[in-house]
Short mmCIF file of C-alpha atoms and ligand atoms in Angstrom, two decimals:
data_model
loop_
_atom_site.label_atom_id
_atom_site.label_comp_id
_atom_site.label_asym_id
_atom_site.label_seq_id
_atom_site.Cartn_x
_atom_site.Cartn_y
_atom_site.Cartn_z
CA UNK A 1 0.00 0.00 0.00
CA UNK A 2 1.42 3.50 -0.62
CA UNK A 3 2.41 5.52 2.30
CA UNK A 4 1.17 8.53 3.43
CA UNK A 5 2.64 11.81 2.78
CA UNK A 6 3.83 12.56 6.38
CA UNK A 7 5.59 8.84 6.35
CA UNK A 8 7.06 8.25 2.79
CA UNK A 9 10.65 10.76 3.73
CA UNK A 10 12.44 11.17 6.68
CA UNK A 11 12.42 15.08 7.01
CA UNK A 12 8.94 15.59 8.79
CA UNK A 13 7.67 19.22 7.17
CA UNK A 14 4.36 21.06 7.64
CA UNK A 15 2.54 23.89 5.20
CA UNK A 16 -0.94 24.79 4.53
CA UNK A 17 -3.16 22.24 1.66
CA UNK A 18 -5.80 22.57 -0.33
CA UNK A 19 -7.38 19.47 -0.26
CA UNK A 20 -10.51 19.50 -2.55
CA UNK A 21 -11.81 22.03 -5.13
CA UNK A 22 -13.14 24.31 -3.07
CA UNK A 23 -9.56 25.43 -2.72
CA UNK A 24 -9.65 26.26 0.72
CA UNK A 25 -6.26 25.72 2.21
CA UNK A 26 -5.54 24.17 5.89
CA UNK A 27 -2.67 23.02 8.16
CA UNK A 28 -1.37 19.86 6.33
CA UNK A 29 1.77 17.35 7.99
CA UNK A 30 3.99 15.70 5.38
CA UNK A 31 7.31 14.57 4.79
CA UNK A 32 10.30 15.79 2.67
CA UNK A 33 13.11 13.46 0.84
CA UNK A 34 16.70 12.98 2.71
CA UNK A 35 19.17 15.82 1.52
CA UNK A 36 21.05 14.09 -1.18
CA UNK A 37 24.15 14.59 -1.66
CA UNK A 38 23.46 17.08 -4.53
CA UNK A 39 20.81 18.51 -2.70
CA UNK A 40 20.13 21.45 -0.04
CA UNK A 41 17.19 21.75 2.21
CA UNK A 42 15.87 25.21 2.98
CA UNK A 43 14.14 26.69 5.56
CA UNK A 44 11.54 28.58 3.91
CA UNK A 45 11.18 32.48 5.16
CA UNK A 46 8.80 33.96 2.32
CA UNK A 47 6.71 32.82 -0.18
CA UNK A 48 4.86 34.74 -2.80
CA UNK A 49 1.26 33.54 -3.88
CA UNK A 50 0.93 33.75 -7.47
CA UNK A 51 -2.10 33.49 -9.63
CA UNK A 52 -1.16 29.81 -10.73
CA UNK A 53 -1.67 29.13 -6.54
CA UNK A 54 -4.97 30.22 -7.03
CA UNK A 55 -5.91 28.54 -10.79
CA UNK A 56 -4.23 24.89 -8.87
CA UNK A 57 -6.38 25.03 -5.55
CA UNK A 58 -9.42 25.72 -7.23
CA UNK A 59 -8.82 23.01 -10.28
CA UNK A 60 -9.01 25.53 -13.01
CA UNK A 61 -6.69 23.73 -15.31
CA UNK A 62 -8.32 20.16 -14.26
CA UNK A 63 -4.79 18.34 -13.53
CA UNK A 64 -4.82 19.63 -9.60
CA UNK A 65 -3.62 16.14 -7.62
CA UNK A 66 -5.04 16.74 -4.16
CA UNK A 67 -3.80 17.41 -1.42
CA UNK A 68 -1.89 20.81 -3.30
CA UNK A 69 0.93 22.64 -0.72
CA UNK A 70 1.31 25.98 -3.22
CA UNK A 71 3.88 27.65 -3.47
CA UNK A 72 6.85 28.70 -6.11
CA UNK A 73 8.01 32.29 -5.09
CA UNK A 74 10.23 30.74 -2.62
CA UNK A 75 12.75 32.74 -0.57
CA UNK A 76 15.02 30.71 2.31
CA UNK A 77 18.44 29.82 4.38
CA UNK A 78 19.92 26.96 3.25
CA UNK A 79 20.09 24.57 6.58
CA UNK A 80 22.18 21.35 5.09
CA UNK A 81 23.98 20.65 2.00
CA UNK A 82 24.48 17.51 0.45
CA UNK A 83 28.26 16.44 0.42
CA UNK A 84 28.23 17.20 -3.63
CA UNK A 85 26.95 20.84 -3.24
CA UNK A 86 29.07 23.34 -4.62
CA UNK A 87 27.23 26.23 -5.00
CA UNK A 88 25.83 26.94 -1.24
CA UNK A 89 26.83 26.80 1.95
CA UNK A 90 24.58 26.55 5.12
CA UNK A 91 23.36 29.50 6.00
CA UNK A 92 22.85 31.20 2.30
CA UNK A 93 19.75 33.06 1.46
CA UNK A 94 18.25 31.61 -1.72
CA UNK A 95 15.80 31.00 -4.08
CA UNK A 96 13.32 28.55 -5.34
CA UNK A 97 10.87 28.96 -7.87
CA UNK A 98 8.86 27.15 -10.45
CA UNK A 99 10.37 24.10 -11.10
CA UNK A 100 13.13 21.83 -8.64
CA UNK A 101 13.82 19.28 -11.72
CA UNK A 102 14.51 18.31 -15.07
CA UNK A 103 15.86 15.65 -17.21
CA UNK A 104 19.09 17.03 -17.85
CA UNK A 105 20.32 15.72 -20.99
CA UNK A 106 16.88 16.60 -23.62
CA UNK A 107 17.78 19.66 -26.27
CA UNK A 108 15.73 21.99 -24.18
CA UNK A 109 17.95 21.32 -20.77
CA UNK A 110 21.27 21.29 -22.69
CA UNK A 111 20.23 25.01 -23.67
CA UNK A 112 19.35 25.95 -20.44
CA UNK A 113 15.93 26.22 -20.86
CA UNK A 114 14.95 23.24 -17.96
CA UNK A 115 11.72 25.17 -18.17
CA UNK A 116 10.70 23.69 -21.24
CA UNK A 117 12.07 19.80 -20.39
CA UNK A 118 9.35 17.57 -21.28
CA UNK A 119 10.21 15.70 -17.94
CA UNK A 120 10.82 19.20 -16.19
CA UNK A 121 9.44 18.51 -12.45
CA UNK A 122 7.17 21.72 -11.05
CA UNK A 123 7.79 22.63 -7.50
CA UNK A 124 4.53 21.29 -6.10
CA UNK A 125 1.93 19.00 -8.27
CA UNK A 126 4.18 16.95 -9.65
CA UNK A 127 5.81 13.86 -9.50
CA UNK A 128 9.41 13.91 -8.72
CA UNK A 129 11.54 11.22 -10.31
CA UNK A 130 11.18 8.97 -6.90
CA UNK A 131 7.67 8.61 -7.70
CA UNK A 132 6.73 10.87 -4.67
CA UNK A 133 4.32 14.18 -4.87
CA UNK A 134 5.97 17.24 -5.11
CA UNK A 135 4.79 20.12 -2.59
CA UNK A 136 5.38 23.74 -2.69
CA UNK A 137 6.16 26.91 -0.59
CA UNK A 138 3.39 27.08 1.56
CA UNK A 139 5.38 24.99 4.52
CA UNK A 140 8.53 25.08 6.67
CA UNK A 141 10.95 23.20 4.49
CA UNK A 142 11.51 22.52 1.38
CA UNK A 143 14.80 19.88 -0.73
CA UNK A 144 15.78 20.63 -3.87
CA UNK A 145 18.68 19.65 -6.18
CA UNK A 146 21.29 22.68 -6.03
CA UNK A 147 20.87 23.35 -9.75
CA UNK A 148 17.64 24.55 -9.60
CA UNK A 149 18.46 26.54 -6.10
CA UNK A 150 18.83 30.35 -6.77
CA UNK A 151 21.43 32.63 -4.90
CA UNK A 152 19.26 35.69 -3.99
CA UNK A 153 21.15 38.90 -4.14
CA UNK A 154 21.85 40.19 -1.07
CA UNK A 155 20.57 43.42 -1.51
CA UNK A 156 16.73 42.48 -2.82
CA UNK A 157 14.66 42.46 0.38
CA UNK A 158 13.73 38.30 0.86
CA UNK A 159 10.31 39.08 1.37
CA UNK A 160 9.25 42.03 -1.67
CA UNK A 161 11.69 40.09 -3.71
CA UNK A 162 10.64 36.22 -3.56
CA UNK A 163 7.94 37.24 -6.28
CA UNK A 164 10.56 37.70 -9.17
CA UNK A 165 11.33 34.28 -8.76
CA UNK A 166 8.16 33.47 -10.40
CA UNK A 167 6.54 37.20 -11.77
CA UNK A 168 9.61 38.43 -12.11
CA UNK A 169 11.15 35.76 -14.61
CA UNK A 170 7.93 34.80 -16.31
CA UNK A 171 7.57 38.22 -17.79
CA UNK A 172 11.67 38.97 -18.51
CA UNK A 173 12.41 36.31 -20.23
CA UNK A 174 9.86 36.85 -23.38
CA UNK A 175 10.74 40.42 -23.24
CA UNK A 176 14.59 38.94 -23.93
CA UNK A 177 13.38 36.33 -26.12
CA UNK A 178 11.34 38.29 -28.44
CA UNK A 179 13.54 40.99 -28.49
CA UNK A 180 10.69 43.55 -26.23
CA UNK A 181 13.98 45.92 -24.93
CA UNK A 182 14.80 48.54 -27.48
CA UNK A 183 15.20 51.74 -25.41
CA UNK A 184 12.58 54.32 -26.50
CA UNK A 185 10.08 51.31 -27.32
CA UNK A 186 6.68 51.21 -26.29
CA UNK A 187 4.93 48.44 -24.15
CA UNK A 188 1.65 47.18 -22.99
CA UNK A 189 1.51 45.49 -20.03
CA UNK A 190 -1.95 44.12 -20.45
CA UNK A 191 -3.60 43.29 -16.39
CA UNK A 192 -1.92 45.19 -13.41
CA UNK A 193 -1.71 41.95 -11.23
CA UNK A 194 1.34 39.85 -9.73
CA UNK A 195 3.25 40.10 -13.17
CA UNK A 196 1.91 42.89 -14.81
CA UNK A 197 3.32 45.56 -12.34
CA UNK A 198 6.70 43.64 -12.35
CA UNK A 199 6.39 43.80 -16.29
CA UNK A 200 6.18 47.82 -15.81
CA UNK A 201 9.44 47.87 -13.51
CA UNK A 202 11.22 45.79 -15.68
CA UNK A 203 10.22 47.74 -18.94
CA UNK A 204 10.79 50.92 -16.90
CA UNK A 205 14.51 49.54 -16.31
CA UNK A 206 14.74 48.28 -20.02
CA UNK A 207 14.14 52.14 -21.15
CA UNK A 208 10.96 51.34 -22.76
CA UNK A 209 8.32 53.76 -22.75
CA UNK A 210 4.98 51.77 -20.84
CA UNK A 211 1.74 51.57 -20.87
CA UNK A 212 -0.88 49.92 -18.51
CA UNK A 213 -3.89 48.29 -20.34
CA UNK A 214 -5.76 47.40 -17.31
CA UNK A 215 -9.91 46.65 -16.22
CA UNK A 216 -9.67 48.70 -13.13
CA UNK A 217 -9.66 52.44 -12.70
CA UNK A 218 -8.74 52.73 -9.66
CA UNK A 219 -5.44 51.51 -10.37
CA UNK A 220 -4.28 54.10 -12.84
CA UNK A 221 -2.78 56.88 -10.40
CA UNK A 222 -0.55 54.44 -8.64
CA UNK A 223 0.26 52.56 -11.90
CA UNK A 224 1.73 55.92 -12.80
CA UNK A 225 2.93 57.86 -9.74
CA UNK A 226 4.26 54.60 -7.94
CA UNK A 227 5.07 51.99 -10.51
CA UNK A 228 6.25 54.26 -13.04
CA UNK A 229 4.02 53.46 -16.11
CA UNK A 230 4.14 56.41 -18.85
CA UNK A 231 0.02 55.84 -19.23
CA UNK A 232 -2.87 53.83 -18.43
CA UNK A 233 -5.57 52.70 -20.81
CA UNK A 234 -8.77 51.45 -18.92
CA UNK A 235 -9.79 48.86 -21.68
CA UNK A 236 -13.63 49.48 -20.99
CA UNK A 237 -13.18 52.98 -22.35
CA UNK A 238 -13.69 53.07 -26.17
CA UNK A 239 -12.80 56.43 -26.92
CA UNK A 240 -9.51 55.88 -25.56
CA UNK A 241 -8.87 52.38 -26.57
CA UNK A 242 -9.63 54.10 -30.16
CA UNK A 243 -7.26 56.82 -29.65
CA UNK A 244 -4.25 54.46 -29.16
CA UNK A 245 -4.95 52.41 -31.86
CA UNK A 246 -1.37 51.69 -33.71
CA UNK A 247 0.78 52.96 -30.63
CA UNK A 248 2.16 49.99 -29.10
CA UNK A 249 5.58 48.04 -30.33
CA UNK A 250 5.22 44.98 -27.75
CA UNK A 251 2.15 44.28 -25.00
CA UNK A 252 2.60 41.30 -22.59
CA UNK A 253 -0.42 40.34 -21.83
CA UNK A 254 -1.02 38.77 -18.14
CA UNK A 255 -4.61 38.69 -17.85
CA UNK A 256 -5.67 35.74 -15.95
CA UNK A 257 -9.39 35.05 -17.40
CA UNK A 258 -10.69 34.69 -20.88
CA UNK A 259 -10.39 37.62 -22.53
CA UNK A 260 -10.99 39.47 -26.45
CA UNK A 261 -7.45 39.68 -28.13
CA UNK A 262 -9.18 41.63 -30.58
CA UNK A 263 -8.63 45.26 -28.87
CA UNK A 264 -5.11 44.56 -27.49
CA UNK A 265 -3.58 43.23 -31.38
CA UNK A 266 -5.16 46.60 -33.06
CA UNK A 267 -2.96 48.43 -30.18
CA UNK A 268 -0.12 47.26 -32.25
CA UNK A 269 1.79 49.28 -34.68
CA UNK A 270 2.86 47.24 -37.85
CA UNK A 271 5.40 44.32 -36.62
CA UNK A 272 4.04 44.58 -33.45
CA UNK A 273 4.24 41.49 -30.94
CA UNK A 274 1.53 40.28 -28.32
CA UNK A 275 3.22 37.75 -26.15
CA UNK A 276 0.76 35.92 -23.62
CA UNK A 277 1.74 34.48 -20.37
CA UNK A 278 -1.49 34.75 -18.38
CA UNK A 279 -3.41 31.05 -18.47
CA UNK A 280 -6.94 31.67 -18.52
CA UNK A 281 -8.44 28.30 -17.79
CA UNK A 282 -10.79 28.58 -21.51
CA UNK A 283 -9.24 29.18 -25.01
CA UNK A 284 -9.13 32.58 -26.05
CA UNK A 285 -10.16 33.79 -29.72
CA UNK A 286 -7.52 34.43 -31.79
CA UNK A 287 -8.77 37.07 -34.87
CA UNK A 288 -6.67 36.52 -37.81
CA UNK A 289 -7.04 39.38 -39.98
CA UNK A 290 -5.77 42.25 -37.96
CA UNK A 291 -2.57 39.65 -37.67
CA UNK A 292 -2.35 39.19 -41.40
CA UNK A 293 -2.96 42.75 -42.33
CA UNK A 294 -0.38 44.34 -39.89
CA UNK A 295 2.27 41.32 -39.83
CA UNK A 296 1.54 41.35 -36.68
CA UNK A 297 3.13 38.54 -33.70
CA UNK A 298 1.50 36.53 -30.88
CA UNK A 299 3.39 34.48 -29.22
CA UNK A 300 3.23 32.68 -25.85
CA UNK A 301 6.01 31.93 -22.86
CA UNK A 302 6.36 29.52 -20.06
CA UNK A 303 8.37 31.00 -17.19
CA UNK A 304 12.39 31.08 -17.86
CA UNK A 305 15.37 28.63 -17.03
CA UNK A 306 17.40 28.77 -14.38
CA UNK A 307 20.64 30.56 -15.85
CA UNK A 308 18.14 32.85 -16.92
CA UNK A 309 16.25 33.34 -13.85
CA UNK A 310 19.63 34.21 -12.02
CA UNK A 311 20.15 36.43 -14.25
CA UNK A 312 17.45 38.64 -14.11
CA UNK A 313 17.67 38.24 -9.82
CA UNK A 314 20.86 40.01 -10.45
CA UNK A 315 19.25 42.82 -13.02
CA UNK A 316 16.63 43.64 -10.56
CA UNK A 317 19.08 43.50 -7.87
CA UNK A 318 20.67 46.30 -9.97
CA UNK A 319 18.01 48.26 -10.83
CA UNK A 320 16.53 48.41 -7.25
CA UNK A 321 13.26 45.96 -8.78
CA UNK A 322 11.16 44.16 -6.23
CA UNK A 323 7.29 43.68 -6.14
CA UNK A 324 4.51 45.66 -4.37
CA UNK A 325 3.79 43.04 -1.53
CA UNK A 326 1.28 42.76 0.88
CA UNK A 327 3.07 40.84 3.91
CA UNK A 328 0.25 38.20 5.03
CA UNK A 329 0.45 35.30 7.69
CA UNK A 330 -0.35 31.36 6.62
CA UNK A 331 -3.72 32.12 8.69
CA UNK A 332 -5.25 34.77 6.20
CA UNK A 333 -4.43 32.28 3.67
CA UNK A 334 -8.29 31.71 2.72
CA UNK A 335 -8.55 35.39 2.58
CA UNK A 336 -5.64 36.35 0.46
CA UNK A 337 -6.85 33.65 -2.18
CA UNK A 338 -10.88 35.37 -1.94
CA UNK A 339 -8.93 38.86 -2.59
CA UNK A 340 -6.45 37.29 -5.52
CA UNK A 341 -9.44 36.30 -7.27
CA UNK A 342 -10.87 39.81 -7.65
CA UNK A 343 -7.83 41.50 -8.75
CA UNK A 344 -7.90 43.23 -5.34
CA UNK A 345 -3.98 43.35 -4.30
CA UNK A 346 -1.39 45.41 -4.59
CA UNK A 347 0.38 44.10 -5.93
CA UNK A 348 1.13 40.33 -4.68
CA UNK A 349 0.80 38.69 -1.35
CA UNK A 350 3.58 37.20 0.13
CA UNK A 351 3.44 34.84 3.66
CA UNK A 352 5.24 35.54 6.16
CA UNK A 353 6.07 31.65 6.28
CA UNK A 354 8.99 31.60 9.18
CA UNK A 355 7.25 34.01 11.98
CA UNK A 356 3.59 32.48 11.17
CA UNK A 357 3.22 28.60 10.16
CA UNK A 358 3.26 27.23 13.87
CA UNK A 359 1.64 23.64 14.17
P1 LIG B 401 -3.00 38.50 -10.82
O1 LIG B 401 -2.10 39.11 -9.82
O2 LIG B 401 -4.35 38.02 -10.41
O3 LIG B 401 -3.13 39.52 -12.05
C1 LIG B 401 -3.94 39.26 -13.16
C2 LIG B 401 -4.56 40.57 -13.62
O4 LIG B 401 -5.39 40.28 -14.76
C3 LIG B 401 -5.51 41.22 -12.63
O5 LIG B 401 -4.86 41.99 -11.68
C4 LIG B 401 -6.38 42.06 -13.54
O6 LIG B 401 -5.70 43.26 -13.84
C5 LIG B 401 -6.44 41.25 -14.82
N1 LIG B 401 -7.72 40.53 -14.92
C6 LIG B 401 -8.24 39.63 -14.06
N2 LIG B 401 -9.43 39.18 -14.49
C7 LIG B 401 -9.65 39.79 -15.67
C8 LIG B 401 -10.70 39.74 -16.63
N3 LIG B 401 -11.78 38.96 -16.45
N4 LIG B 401 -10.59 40.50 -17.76
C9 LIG B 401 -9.52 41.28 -17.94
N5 LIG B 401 -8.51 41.39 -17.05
C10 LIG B 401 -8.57 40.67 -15.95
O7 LIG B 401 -2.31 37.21 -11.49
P2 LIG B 401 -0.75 36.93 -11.76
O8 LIG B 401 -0.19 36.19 -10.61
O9 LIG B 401 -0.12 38.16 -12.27
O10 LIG B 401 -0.87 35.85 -12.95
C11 LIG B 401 -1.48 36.22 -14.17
C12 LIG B 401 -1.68 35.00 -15.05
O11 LIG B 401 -0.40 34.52 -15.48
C13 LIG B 401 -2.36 33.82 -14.36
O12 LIG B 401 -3.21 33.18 -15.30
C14 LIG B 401 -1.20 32.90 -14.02
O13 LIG B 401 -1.58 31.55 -13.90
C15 LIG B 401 -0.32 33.12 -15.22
N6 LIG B 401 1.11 32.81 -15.02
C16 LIG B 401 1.78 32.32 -16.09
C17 LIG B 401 3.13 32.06 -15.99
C18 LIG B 401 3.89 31.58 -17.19
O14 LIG B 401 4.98 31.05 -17.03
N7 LIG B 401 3.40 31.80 -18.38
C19 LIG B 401 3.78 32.25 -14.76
C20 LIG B 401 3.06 32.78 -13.70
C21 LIG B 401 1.72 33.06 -13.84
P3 LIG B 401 -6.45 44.67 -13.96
O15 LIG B 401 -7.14 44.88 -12.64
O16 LIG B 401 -5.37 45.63 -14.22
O17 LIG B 401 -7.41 44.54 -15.12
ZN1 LIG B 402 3.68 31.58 -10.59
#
C-alpha cells in the first residue's frame, strides 16, 4: 500500500493544503526526501502567492492532484547541504521557484531552458523522479537539487523580492526572447496583477516607454505615480482604446481570465508582438485578420530557465526591482486567495512563512 505523505521521507515538514476544489487551504503534515548529496534543504522564510496558486487550488486547469501545498516564489536559508553541493553553503539566502527538476540531458535542458524539459518537475503537483508528490512553498521546508536553487542577491529584500522568482522571470524572459527591450520602445503590459506591475518595472529599467492596459480604474494613479508606467488605458473605455490604436511596439499580456485579443492586437503598430503568459483556464479567440494585415506577432512563454532566472535576480538587484507586496500570515491564507481572485492586491501577497506557520 502507498504511504502517506507525512511517512514516505524522513524530514517531517508542515505547510498549509488545499485538499478539494473548493480550494480552501488548511494546516497539512507531510514529509520531505533525505538531503542528497546534490541537494540542499531550505528553511523557507517567504513565499509569494501567485495566480497559478490560485488557478491549482481551485482546479481551473483540471490536472490539480489533491492534497496541493502551493507555493513557487520561494525565498530561504539553506540549513544542510548535500556532500556534492558546490554552489551553497549553510546558512545562504536563496531561491526557489517554479520548477526543482529536469531531465538534464533533452535539447531543451542542454540550452538551459529546464523550463521547457518535457520531464521538467514543477515545485509542487508533480511527480518527482522517486515517484513521490511534489509540494510547494506554503510549509517550513523545502529539498531541492542545487541546480535549480537560486542565490538571492543580497541586496533584494527576501520578502518584496521572492515574487521575481516566479513574476519576475515569467515576464523577462519573453521580453529577452522576443527581443521587447529597445530603449525608446513602447509596451503594454496588459492586467496590473502579480506580473503585470513587475512587467512595468522591468520595462521601466529596459528604457521602454509603458503603458498599462488594465480593467480597473482605480489603479491608474498608482500605476503611474508609484510603478512608473508612462500611461494607463482602462480597456472598458472606447474612446480611448480608439485613440491608441497603432501605438504599441510589444504588449505582454497577463490577464488571468478569458479575454478578447481583438482590442489589445489593433494596439499594435505594424510588426508589433503580443506575447501571452497569463493562463486563462478557456481558449481565447484568436482574430486573424488584424494579424495578417499588420504582420503582426503573438506568441506565448512559459516561465524562464534557471541561468536565466539568475540572471534577471541580479538585473533587478541592480536596478533596485522588487514587487509591491502585501506581507500576510499562513492564517489569512483563505482570505488572500478570496482577494487574488478579484484582482484586489497590490500588488502580490507574500506569507510571512517563518514568523507564522506554527503547528
Ligand atoms: P493576478 O495578480 O491576479 O493579475 C492578473 C490581472 O489580470 C488582474 O490583476 C487584472 O488586472 C487582470 N484581470 C483579471 N481578471 C480579468 C478579466 N476577467 N478580464 C480582464 N482582465 C482581468 O495574477 P498573476 O499572478 O499576475 O498571474 C497572471 C496570469 O499569469 C495567471 O493566469 C497565471 O496563472 C499566469 N502565469 C503564467 C506564468 C507563465 O509562465 N506563463 C507564470 C506565472 C503566472 P487589472 O485589474 O489591471 O485589469
Ligand atoms: Zn507563478
Amino acid at each position: 500500500m502507498a504511504k502517506s505523505p507525512e511517512e514516505e521521507h524522513p524530514q517531517k515538514a508542515f505547510g498549509w493544503a488545499a485538499k478539494d476544489s473548493s480550494g480552501l487551504l488548511s494546516p497539512f503534515h507531510f514529509s520531505r526526501r533525505e538531503t542528497g548529496d546534490g541537494d540542499v534543504t531550505i528553511k523557507i522564510l517567504y513565499c509569494g502567492i501567485c495566480h497559478s496558486d490560485l488557478h491549482n487550488v481551485k482546479n481551473e486547469w483540471g490536472f490539480t492532484m489533491y492534497p496541493v501545498v502551493p507555493g513557487h516564489e520561494i525565498v530561504g536559508t539553506v540549513t544542510k547541504t548535500g556532500k556534492n553541493v558546490k554552489k551553497f553553503k549553510v546558512g545562504d539566502r536563496v531561491g526557489v521557484g517554479v520548477l526543482v527538476d529536469s531531465c538534464k540531458r533533452c535539447e531543451s535542458c542542454q540550452q538551459d531552458l529546464e523550463n521547457y524539459c518535457p520531464q521538467m518537475v514543477l515545485t509542487y503537483n508533480s511527480y518527482s523522479q522517486d515517484g513521490t508528490k511534489t509540494f510547494g512553498g506554503y510549509s517550513d521546508i523545502v529539498v531541492v537539487d542545487e541546480h535549480y536553487v537560486l542565490r538571492f542577491p543580497e541586496n533584494l529584500p527576501p520578502d518584496a523580492g521572492a515574487p521575481l522568482l516566479c513574476a519576475g522571470i515569467t515576464v523577462y524572459s519573453p521580453m529577452k526572447y522576443y527581443g521587447m527591450t529597445e530603449p525608446g520602445k513602447h509596451l503594454g503590459v496588459a492586467g496590473l496583477g502579480g506580473l503585470g506591475h513587475v512587467a512595468v518595472k522591468i520595462g521601466k529599467a529596459f528604457g521602454l516607454k509603458v503603458t498599462v492596459i488594465s480593467t480597473s480604474p482605480k489603479k491608474e494613479d498608482e500605476a503611474i505615480n508609484r510603478l512608473g508606467a508612462d500611461s494607463f488605458l482602462v480597456s472598458s473605455d472606447p474612446a480611448k482604446m480608439k485613440a491608441a490604436i497603432n501605438t504599441l511596439d510589444y504588449i505582454i499580456d497577463t490577464v488571468s481570465a478569458v479575454h478578447p485579443l481583438a482590442p489589445l492586437i489593433s494596439l499594435l503598430k505594424l510588426n508589433g508582438k503580443l506575447i501571452t503568459v497569463g493562463l486563462p483556464e478557456k481558449p481565447l479567440e484568436l482574430p486573424i485578420f488584424p494579424l495578417v494585415l499588420g504582420r503582426k506577432l503573438v506568441g506565448g512563454s512559459d516561465v524562464g530557465g534557471i541561468k536565466e532566472t539568475q540572471e534577471m535576480l541580479d538585473f533587478c538587484a541592480e536596478h533596485g526591482i522588487a514587487s509591491d507586496i502585501e506581507l500576510i500570515k499562513m492564517g489569512d491564507i483563505n482570505m488572500a486567495m478570496e482577494r487574488l481572485a478579484k484582482s484586489d492586491v497590490k500588488y502580490r501577497f507574500v506569507i510571512d512563512v517563518a514568523n507564522s506557520l506554527s503547528q
